[in-house]
Coordinates of C-alpha atoms in Angstrom, one line a residue:
M1 CA 108.5 50.9 156.8
R2 CA 110.1 50.4 159.9
V3 CA 113.5 50.9 160.8
T4 CA 115.1 49.1 163.8
D5 CA 117.8 50.1 166.0
G6 CA 121.3 50.0 166.0
Q7 CA 123.2 47.6 163.3
R8 CA 120.1 45.9 162.2
Q9 CA 118.8 46.2 158.6
P10 CA 115.2 47.3 157.8
R11 CA 112.8 44.3 157.4
V12 CA 112.2 45.4 154.1
S13 CA 115.0 46.2 151.7
W14 CA 115.0 49.1 149.1
F15 CA 114.9 46.3 146.5
E16 CA 111.9 44.8 147.2
V17 CA 110.0 48.1 147.1
F18 CA 111.3 48.5 143.6
Y19 CA 109.5 45.0 143.0
D20 CA 106.4 46.2 144.3
L21 CA 106.6 49.5 142.4
V22 CA 106.6 47.3 139.0
L23 CA 104.1 44.7 140.0
V24 CA 101.7 47.3 141.2
A25 CA 101.9 49.2 137.6
A26 CA 101.2 46.1 135.8
V27 CA 98.4 45.8 138.7
L28 CA 96.5 48.9 137.9
H29 CA 97.0 48.7 134.1
G30 CA 94.7 46.0 134.3
S31 CA 92.3 48.2 135.7
H32 CA 92.1 50.6 132.3
L33 CA 90.5 47.5 130.9
F34 CA 87.5 47.6 133.2
E35 CA 87.4 51.6 133.4
E36 CA 86.7 51.6 129.5
S37 CA 83.9 49.3 129.3
P38 CA 82.7 47.7 132.8
S39 CA 81.1 44.1 132.5
F40 CA 80.8 40.8 134.6
A41 CA 83.3 39.2 132.5
K42 CA 85.9 41.8 132.8
G43 CA 85.8 41.7 136.2
V44 CA 86.3 38.2 136.3
W45 CA 89.0 38.5 134.1
L46 CA 90.5 41.3 136.1
S47 CA 90.2 39.2 139.3
V48 CA 91.9 36.4 138.1
T49 CA 94.7 38.4 136.4
L50 CA 95.3 40.1 140.2
L51 CA 95.4 36.6 141.9
V52 CA 97.7 35.5 139.3
L53 CA 100.3 39.0 140.1
L54 CA 99.6 38.5 144.0
T55 CA 100.1 34.6 143.7
L56 CA 104.1 35.8 141.9
W57 CA 104.3 38.5 144.7
L58 CA 103.7 36.3 147.9
L59 CA 105.7 33.7 146.2
T60 CA 108.4 35.8 145.9
T61 CA 108.2 37.7 149.2
L62 CA 107.9 34.7 150.6
T63 CA 111.5 33.9 149.7
F64 CA 112.9 37.1 151.1
N65 CA 110.8 36.3 154.4
T66 CA 112.6 32.8 154.9
L67 CA 115.9 34.0 153.7
R68 CA 117.3 37.6 154.8
K69 CA 120.7 36.8 153.1
D70 CA 120.8 39.4 149.9
W71 CA 122.9 37.7 146.9
N72 CA 123.0 38.6 143.7
L73 CA 121.5 35.7 141.6
R74 CA 118.1 36.3 144.0
R75 CA 118.4 40.1 142.6
L76 CA 119.1 39.2 139.0
L77 CA 116.1 36.3 138.9
T78 CA 113.4 38.9 140.4
L79 CA 114.6 41.9 137.4
A80 CA 113.8 39.1 135.0
Q81 CA 110.6 38.0 136.5
M82 CA 109.5 42.1 136.8
M83 CA 110.1 42.5 133.0
A84 CA 108.1 39.3 132.1
L85 CA 105.4 40.8 134.6
V86 CA 105.1 44.2 132.5
I87 CA 105.2 41.8 129.5
A88 CA 102.6 39.6 130.7
S89 CA 100.4 42.6 131.7
L90 CA 100.1 44.0 128.2
S91 CA 98.4 41.4 126.6
I92 CA 95.6 41.9 129.7
S93 CA 93.0 43.2 127.3
R94 CA 92.7 40.1 125.5
T95 CA 91.6 42.6 122.4
S96 CA 94.5 44.7 121.6
G97 CA 97.9 45.0 122.6
L98 CA 100.2 42.0 122.9
S99 CA 98.7 38.2 122.3
D100 CA 97.2 35.8 124.7
S101 CA 100.4 33.5 123.5
T102 CA 102.7 36.4 124.5
G103 CA 101.4 36.7 127.6
L104 CA 101.3 33.4 128.4
V105 CA 105.3 32.9 127.6
A106 CA 105.8 36.1 129.6
L107 CA 103.6 34.0 132.7
A108 CA 106.2 31.0 131.8
A109 CA 109.2 33.2 132.4
A110 CA 107.9 34.9 135.3
F111 CA 107.1 31.5 137.4
G112 CA 110.1 30.1 135.8
C113 CA 112.4 32.8 137.6
V114 CA 110.7 32.0 140.9
S115 CA 110.6 28.2 140.2
I116 CA 114.5 28.4 140.1
L117 CA 115.0 30.5 143.2
Y118 CA 112.8 28.0 145.1
W119 CA 115.0 25.0 143.6
L120 CA 118.1 26.9 144.6
E121 CA 116.4 27.2 148.3
A122 CA 115.9 23.6 148.6
R123 CA 119.2 22.6 147.5
G124 CA 120.8 24.1 150.4
A125 CA 120.0 27.5 151.6
S126 CA 117.1 26.6 153.5
P127 CA 117.0 24.4 156.8
A128 CA 113.8 22.6 155.7
P129 CA 114.4 21.8 151.9
R130 CA 111.0 19.9 151.9
G131 CA 108.6 22.9 151.6
P132 CA 110.9 24.8 149.2
R133 CA 110.9 21.6 147.5
L134 CA 106.9 21.5 146.9
I135 CA 106.9 24.8 145.6
A136 CA 109.8 24.1 143.3
I137 CA 107.8 21.1 141.5
S138 CA 104.4 23.1 141.6
T139 CA 105.6 26.2 139.7
T140 CA 107.3 24.3 137.3
M141 CA 104.2 22.7 136.5
A142 CA 103.0 25.8 136.3
V143 CA 105.6 27.1 133.3
V144 CA 104.6 23.7 131.5
V145 CA 101.1 24.6 131.3
C146 CA 101.7 28.1 130.5
L147 CA 103.7 27.3 127.1
I148 CA 101.4 24.8 126.4
G149 CA 98.9 27.3 126.6
A150 CA 100.4 29.5 124.3
L151 CA 100.8 26.9 121.7
F152 CA 97.3 27.2 121.3
P153 CA 96.2 29.6 118.1
E154 CA 94.5 32.8 118.6
S155 CA 91.0 32.4 119.7
D156 CA 88.1 34.5 120.1
A157 CA 86.2 31.8 122.1
P158 CA 84.0 33.5 125.2
L159 CA 86.3 34.3 128.7
F160 CA 85.4 31.0 130.6
V161 CA 85.9 28.3 127.3
N162 CA 89.1 30.3 125.7
P163 CA 92.4 27.9 125.7
A164 CA 94.3 30.9 127.4
S165 CA 92.0 31.8 130.0
I166 CA 91.9 27.7 130.8
A167 CA 95.6 27.4 130.8
L168 CA 96.2 30.8 133.0
C169 CA 93.9 29.4 135.5
I170 CA 95.3 26.1 135.9
A171 CA 99.0 27.6 135.9
V172 CA 97.8 29.7 138.8
A173 CA 96.2 26.8 140.7
L174 CA 99.3 25.0 140.4
A175 CA 101.6 27.5 142.0
L176 CA 99.1 29.1 144.6
V177 CA 97.3 25.8 146.2
P178 CA 100.7 24.1 147.4
M179 CA 101.9 27.2 148.5
F180 CA 98.5 28.6 150.3
T181 CA 97.8 25.2 152.1
A182 CA 100.6 23.2 152.5
Y183 CA 103.8 25.6 152.1
L184 CA 102.6 29.0 154.2
G185 CA 101.0 26.5 156.7
S186 CA 104.1 25.0 157.7
L187 CA 105.9 28.1 157.6
A188 CA 103.3 29.8 160.3
K189 CA 103.2 26.6 162.3
T190 CA 107.0 26.2 162.4
G191 CA 107.2 29.9 163.6
A192 CA 109.8 30.1 160.2
L193 CA 107.2 32.5 159.2
D194 CA 108.6 36.7 160.0
R195 CA 105.1 38.2 160.7
D196 CA 106.8 41.4 160.8
H197 CA 108.4 41.1 157.5
L198 CA 105.4 40.3 155.8
A199 CA 103.1 42.4 157.7
E200 CA 105.1 45.2 156.5
R201 CA 105.7 44.4 153.1
M202 CA 101.6 44.0 152.7
G203 CA 101.3 47.3 153.9
Q204 CA 103.9 48.8 151.5
L205 CA 102.0 47.0 148.5
V206 CA 98.8 48.7 149.9
I207 CA 100.6 52.0 150.2
I208 CA 101.9 51.9 146.6
A209 CA 98.9 50.6 145.1
L210 CA 96.5 53.5 146.6
G211 CA 99.3 56.3 146.0
E212 CA 99.5 54.9 141.9
S213 CA 96.2 54.9 142.0
F214 CA 96.1 58.8 142.3
A215 CA 98.9 59.0 140.4
D216 CA 96.9 57.1 137.3
L217 CA 94.0 59.8 138.2
I218 CA 96.5 62.7 137.6
I219 CA 98.0 61.5 134.2
S220 CA 93.9 60.8 132.8
L221 CA 93.7 64.1 133.6
G222 CA 95.9 65.6 131.7
D223 CA 94.4 65.3 128.4
F224 CA 91.6 68.1 129.2
D225 CA 92.3 71.7 129.0
S226 CA 90.0 71.8 132.5
I227 CA 89.2 69.9 135.0
P228 CA 85.6 68.3 134.0
N229 CA 84.7 67.3 137.7
P230 CA 86.3 69.5 140.5
V231 CA 84.0 67.6 143.0
Y232 CA 85.1 64.1 142.1
L233 CA 88.5 65.3 142.2
V234 CA 88.6 66.4 145.8
L235 CA 86.6 63.1 146.4
T236 CA 89.4 61.3 145.0
F237 CA 92.1 62.6 147.0
V238 CA 90.0 62.1 150.4
V239 CA 88.9 58.6 149.8
I240 CA 92.1 57.6 148.9
Y241 CA 93.7 59.2 151.9
A242 CA 90.3 57.8 154.1
L243 CA 91.5 54.0 152.9
W244 CA 94.9 54.5 153.7
A245 CA 94.1 55.9 157.2
I246 CA 91.5 53.4 157.8
Y247 CA 94.1 50.8 156.8
F248 CA 97.0 51.7 159.4
R249 CA 94.8 52.9 162.1
T250 CA 92.8 49.6 162.2
V251 CA 94.3 46.8 160.3
L252 CA 98.2 46.8 160.5
P253 CA 98.4 47.6 164.3
A254 CA 97.0 44.3 165.2
G255 CA 100.0 42.2 163.1
I256 CA 99.6 39.1 161.5
P257 CA 97.6 36.5 163.5
K258 CA 99.5 33.5 165.0
S259 CA 97.5 30.4 164.0
P260 CA 97.9 29.2 160.0
G261 CA 94.5 29.3 159.2
R262 CA 93.9 33.2 160.0
V263 CA 97.4 33.9 158.5
R264 CA 95.6 32.4 154.9
G265 CA 92.7 34.5 155.9
W266 CA 94.4 37.7 156.2
I267 CA 96.4 37.5 152.9
A268 CA 92.9 36.4 151.3
S269 CA 91.5 39.5 152.3
H270 CA 94.2 41.3 151.2
Y271 CA 93.2 40.5 147.9
L272 CA 89.7 41.1 148.4
L273 CA 91.1 44.6 149.3
L274 CA 93.6 45.4 146.5
F275 CA 90.5 44.0 143.7
G276 CA 88.4 46.5 145.8
A277 CA 90.7 49.3 145.5
I278 CA 91.6 48.8 141.9
G279 CA 87.8 48.9 141.1
T280 CA 87.2 52.1 143.2
A281 CA 90.4 53.7 141.5
A282 CA 88.5 52.9 138.4
G283 CA 85.5 53.9 139.1
L284 CA 86.4 57.4 140.7
S285 CA 88.8 57.9 137.3
A286 CA 85.4 57.6 135.2
L287 CA 83.5 59.7 137.3
T288 CA 86.4 62.3 137.8
V289 CA 86.2 63.3 133.8
L290 CA 83.1 63.6 133.7
P291 CA 80.3 66.7 134.2
F292 CA 78.4 66.7 137.6
D293 CA 75.4 65.6 135.7
D294 CA 73.4 62.4 137.2
T295 CA 71.4 62.6 133.7
A296 CA 74.5 63.2 131.2
V297 CA 76.2 60.0 132.9
A298 CA 75.8 56.8 131.3
L299 CA 77.1 55.0 134.4
A300 CA 75.8 52.3 136.5
S301 CA 75.1 53.7 139.8
F302 CA 76.6 51.1 142.1
R303 CA 79.7 51.9 139.8
L304 CA 81.8 53.5 143.1
P305 CA 79.7 51.8 146.0
L306 CA 80.1 48.6 144.8
P307 CA 84.6 48.4 144.9
L308 CA 83.8 50.2 148.1
L309 CA 81.7 47.6 149.8
Y310 CA 84.5 45.2 148.5
V311 CA 87.6 47.0 150.8
M312 CA 85.1 47.9 153.3
I313 CA 84.1 44.4 153.7
A314 CA 88.1 43.4 153.7
F315 CA 88.7 46.1 156.6
L316 CA 85.9 44.4 158.5
L317 CA 87.7 40.3 157.7
L318 CA 91.1 41.6 158.5
T319 CA 90.1 43.5 161.5
W320 CA 88.6 40.5 163.0
I321 CA 90.8 37.9 161.7
A322 CA 93.7 39.9 163.2
G323 CA 92.3 39.7 166.3
I324 CA 91.9 43.8 167.2
P325 CA 91.8 44.3 171.0
D326 CA 89.4 47.2 170.4
R327 CA 86.3 45.8 169.0
R328 CA 84.9 49.3 168.2
F329 CA 86.6 49.5 165.3
L330 CA 84.8 46.2 164.0
W331 CA 81.6 47.6 164.6
V332 CA 82.3 50.8 163.0
H333 CA 83.3 48.9 159.8
V334 CA 79.9 47.0 159.8
A335 CA 77.9 49.8 160.0
A336 CA 79.9 51.3 157.0
G337 CA 79.7 47.6 155.4
A338 CA 75.7 47.7 155.9
L339 CA 75.6 51.6 154.3
L340 CA 77.4 50.8 151.3
L341 CA 75.0 47.7 150.9
A342 CA 72.2 49.7 151.5
L343 CA 73.5 51.7 148.4
T344 CA 75.1 49.5 145.7
V345 CA 71.7 47.7 146.0
A346 CA 69.5 51.0 146.0
G347 CA 72.0 51.7 143.0
A348 CA 71.1 48.6 141.3
T349 CA 67.4 48.5 141.7
V350 CA 66.2 52.1 142.5
F351 CA 68.5 55.2 141.5
T352 CA 69.2 53.3 138.2
D353 CA 70.3 56.7 136.8
R354 CA 72.5 58.5 139.9
A355 CA 75.6 57.5 139.7
L356 CA 77.3 60.7 140.7
T357 CA 74.9 60.6 143.6
T358 CA 75.4 57.9 144.7
G359 CA 79.1 58.0 144.5
V360 CA 79.0 60.8 146.6
A361 CA 77.2 58.8 149.2
A362 CA 79.3 56.2 149.3
A363 CA 82.4 58.5 149.3
A364 CA 80.8 59.8 152.8
V365 CA 80.5 56.7 154.2
V366 CA 83.9 55.7 153.6
I367 CA 85.1 59.0 154.6
A368 CA 82.9 58.9 158.2
D369 CA 84.7 55.6 158.8
A370 CA 87.9 57.1 158.9
A371 CA 87.0 59.8 160.8
V372 CA 85.4 57.9 163.6
S373 CA 88.0 55.3 163.5
A374 CA 90.7 58.5 164.2
W375 CA 88.5 59.6 167.0
L376 CA 88.2 56.3 168.6
G377 CA 91.9 56.3 168.3
T378 CA 92.1 59.6 171.1
R379 CA 89.4 57.8 173.1
P380 CA 90.8 54.4 175.5
A381 CA 90.5 51.4 174.1
V382 CA 87.9 49.2 174.7
S383 CA 88.8 45.2 175.1

């Protein structure tokens, strides 16, 4: 977090840090679902729930971004949204925990809090009320859809035809599309978007997500009398640090691009980054609690290379979109991404029973990327 000179306040407030902590906890709760019994359908469900949470995060962040003045009502509404998100996250599993209806009602409350913020902004706090009014209307419609979805009886129908899933997808589309297209584009085009604040907020979210991933593993190991796999415990720490180092050396320094289209691409790439980071954390946790014996591990060999591939693709996109002056970092990510793709394909087709070995190889690729990027950082830049 940047501390400014003189009498200026930090761009990111302590309250925003607290909000991120709660939201990341809700996000990582969903990773347990995938960690326990990974499948394609659960991967899709996890991606949808992550999109819902990041949509609410971005909607809330933009209110702090465009209106720097702090006021108590916004804090109260944001605190209420946090509580609603915690309740909604408890229904993510869809087979245990809270019911789908409870989760949809909680999401309706979260969208309702955001809607009130934008209605208030449109009624007088914003110099250009048209954009906030559009978001207020779209989030109000999302509230209505969530409440309608909660009225349907609980269903065991498959994910893609379940009424709760359909209602969730419609609600997030109503909230996300106007915000991501018209409103965000308007803010970027007119200069109303505080790019430094948004970059710090996104970096802060990445820090917390990576840190809580490691903390979650420590909690899981608390149930054991000894560490089942010390090699993977060390790898978890080193890989998470490597991801952190790559992000803050090659992505964040370039800042947020100027054009509206690239701003959208920059934000969307962070969604892929966080999705891959959650999958990486789940994969590392699953492998750390198992002995280092490929023959005794009933996990897919691409369990770790695939989410790390998502992360590396996100790094590649972010480096390219931001237009980092030193293109050597871009080519390092291209090489690492190609190696991770090869490991993923090999794990799915050739080495199908080598989850631990392919995981070590994938981790080595990421660590090498971080090491090379650090070395390049000490060399003269090449435009």
